[in-house]
Coordinates of C-alpha atoms in Angstrom, one line a residue:
X1 CA 11.5 -8.8 -23.0
X2 CA 10.8 -9.2 -19.3
X3 CA 10.8 -12.7 -17.9
X4 CA 7.4 -14.3 -17.0
X5 CA 6.5 -14.4 -13.3
X6 CA 4.3 -17.4 -12.3
X7 CA 3.1 -15.6 -9.1
X8 CA 1.7 -12.6 -10.7
X9 CA 0.9 -14.5 -14.0
X10 CA 2.6 -11.7 -16.0
X11 CA 5.9 -10.0 -16.7
X12 CA 8.4 -9.8 -13.9
X13 CA 8.8 -6.3 -12.4
X14 CA 12.0 -7.1 -10.6
X15 CA 12.6 -4.5 -7.8
X16 CA 9.2 -2.9 -8.6
X17 CA 7.4 -6.2 -7.5
X18 CA 4.9 -5.6 -4.8
X19 CA 3.1 -9.0 -5.0
X20 CA 3.6 -9.8 -1.3
X21 CA 2.4 -6.3 -0.1
X22 CA -0.8 -6.9 -2.1
X23 CA -1.3 -10.3 -0.4
X24 CA -0.7 -8.7 3.0
X25 CA -3.2 -5.9 2.2
X26 CA -5.8 -8.4 1.2
X27 CA -5.4 -10.4 4.4
X28 CA -5.3 -7.4 6.7
X29 CA -8.6 -5.9 7.9
X30 CA -9.4 -2.3 7.2
X31 CA -9.3 -1.5 10.9
X32 CA -5.8 -2.9 11.2
X33 CA -4.7 -0.9 8.2
X34 CA -6.2 2.2 9.6
X35 CA -4.5 1.6 13.0
X36 CA -1.1 1.3 11.2
X37 CA -1.8 4.5 9.2
X38 CA -2.6 6.3 12.5
X39 CA 0.6 5.1 14.0
X40 CA 2.6 6.3 11.0
X41 CA 0.9 9.7 11.0
X42 CA 1.7 10.1 14.7
X43 CA 5.4 9.2 14.0
X44 CA 5.5 11.5 11.1
X45 CA 4.1 14.5 13.0
X46 CA 7.5 15.0 14.6
X47 CA 9.0 15.6 11.1
X48 CA 8.4 19.3 10.2
X49 CA 8.2 19.0 6.5
X50 CA 6.2 15.8 6.3
X51 CA 2.5 16.3 5.4
X52 CA -0.4 13.8 5.5
X53 CA 0.0 12.7 1.9
X54 CA 3.7 12.0 2.6
X55 CA 2.9 10.1 5.7
X56 CA 0.4 7.9 3.8
X57 CA 2.9 7.4 1.0
X58 CA 5.6 6.4 3.6
X59 CA 3.1 3.9 5.3
X60 CA 2.3 2.2 2.0
X61 CA 6.0 2.1 1.1
X62 CA 6.9 0.5 4.4
X63 CA 4.0 -2.0 3.8
X64 CA 5.8 -2.9 0.5
X65 CA 3.7 -1.1 -2.2
X66 CA 6.2 0.0 -4.9
X67 CA 3.8 1.8 -7.3
X68 CA 0.5 3.0 -5.9
X69 CA -0.8 4.3 -9.3
X70 CA -0.1 0.9 -10.9
X71 CA -1.7 -1.0 -8.0
X72 CA -4.9 1.1 -8.4
X73 CA -5.0 0.5 -12.1
X74 CA -4.5 -3.3 -11.8
X75 CA -6.6 -3.9 -8.6
X76 CA -9.2 -1.2 -8.0
X77 CA -10.9 -3.2 -5.3
X78 CA -7.6 -3.4 -3.3
X79 CA -7.2 0.3 -3.9
X80 CA -10.7 0.9 -2.6
X81 CA -9.9 -1.0 0.6
X82 CA -6.8 1.1 1.1
X83 CA -8.7 4.3 0.5
X84 CA -11.3 3.2 3.1
X85 CA -8.5 2.5 5.6
X86 CA -7.1 6.0 5.0
X87 CA -10.5 7.6 5.5
X88 CA -11.0 5.7 8.7
X89 CA -7.6 6.6 10.0
X90 CA -8.3 10.3 9.6
X91 CA -11.5 10.4 11.7

């Protein structure tokens, strides 16, 4: 059985924990997230095989998100904020 984490008020995820990434995303404005995504896309354009979806995945990974699917299941409002930032970054 997994140990209990007082910060997430649930089972400890060990290396899959992205608690602090979620806190940072909540505190960061959509505009700031979008600017970071744009920067990541620009950096990734130099890499031939890296597509937009890969660049977005890389950005959220660098931000500290371990499992995007799990995050969206557990916190749909936070996932919505991230989606809005992705849309704003691509305009």
